[in-house]
Amino acid sequence: MILGILGSPSRNSVSRRVLELAAARIRAAGAEYELLDLSVEYPERHRIEHYETPPPGSQTARLRARIAGVSGAVLATPVYHGSYSGLLKNALDHLTNDALADRAVGLIAAGGGPRGAGTACDQMRSVVRALSGWAVPTHVASTGSDFVPGPALEGLHERMDDLVAQLLSFRSARALAPAPAGESVRVPGPRPPACCSAPLVNH
């Protein structure tokens, strides 16, 4: 199960639309996908007194159980003041530092421009690492203008193809050939653009 975690409260947000592109590809590849809309399901603030021993039925306990049952995730957020949303940050604060262990995580951010969205993805990458997860090399930093037919939309689809391929490759590698203790699984990197010969390019 791949869990799409949406950190936007808007019903018509760009981040929601981009996450839907990821969902369609994940399902088309034959994998299970489920949306976790934080504004609907887990809007309560993080309670520090629940962190060590979450009471049964508390938001902390429920969110941890939800994350524990998935094999991978996609984080999607709008960009607020150069960073990811407080709604997403609040949810991640409920988790323990091994919550994403052995899980690949895709990163999506939507802002007024690609630089701000890219910065938000970089910040989420650090948080995923702190939660023991593996953020796939390609992230999708998007703006509303990416949905205008033409090269921008084509580029958005290409980046999303790479993100989902990397997410599912890691998932398959873990299922088919678990690494011995202390070793990591190698997964394919992203496809570099024609103009660049570097082996690793983030979008």
CSV table of C-alpha atoms in Angstrom, one decimal, residues 5 46 51 63-64 67-68 70 73 75 84 88-105 107 123-135 170:
chain,number,residue,atom,x,y,z
A,5,ILE,CA,-0.3,12.2,2.4
A,46,HIS,CA,0.2,17.4,18.0
A,51,TYR,CA,4.3,11.4,22.2
A,63,LEU,CA,-1.7,8.2,12.7
A,64,ARG,CA,1.2,6.0,13.8
A,67,ILE,CA,1.8,4.8,8.7
A,68,ALA,CA,2.9,1.5,10.1
A,70,VAL,CA,2.0,1.0,4.4
A,73,ALA,CA,4.3,7.1,0.9
A,75,LEU,CA,4.1,13.6,0.7
A,84,TYR,CA,6.0,23.0,3.6
A,88,LEU,CA,1.9,18.4,7.2
A,89,LYS,CA,4.5,19.4,9.8
A,90,ASN,CA,1.9,18.8,12.6
A,91,ALA,CA,1.3,15.3,11.3
A,92,LEU,CA,4.9,14.4,11.0
A,93,ASP,CA,5.5,15.6,14.5
A,94,HIS,CA,3.3,12.7,15.8
A,95,LEU,CA,5.7,10.1,14.4
A,96,THR,CA,8.7,8.4,16.0
A,97,ASN,CA,12.2,8.5,14.4
A,98,ASP,CA,11.8,5.1,12.8
A,99,ALA,CA,8.3,5.6,11.4
A,100,LEU,CA,9.4,5.5,7.8
A,101,ALA,CA,12.2,2.8,8.2
A,102,ASP,CA,12.5,0.6,5.0
A,103,ARG,CA,10.0,2.8,3.2
A,104,ALA,CA,10.5,4.9,0.1
A,105,VAL,CA,8.9,8.3,0.1
A,107,LEU,CA,8.0,14.3,-2.5
A,123,GLN,CA,13.2,20.4,3.6
A,124,MET,CA,10.9,17.4,3.4
A,125,ARG,CA,13.8,15.3,2.3
A,126,SER,CA,15.6,16.1,5.5
A,127,VAL,CA,12.6,15.2,7.6
A,128,VAL,CA,12.1,11.9,5.8
A,129,ARG,CA,15.7,11.0,6.5
A,130,ALA,CA,15.2,11.9,10.2
A,131,LEU,CA,12.2,9.5,10.2
A,132,SER,CA,14.5,6.7,8.8
A,133,GLY,CA,12.9,6.8,5.4
A,134,TRP,CA,14.4,7.0,1.9
A,135,ALA,CA,13.2,10.0,-0.2
A,170,PHE,CA,12.4,0.5,-4.1
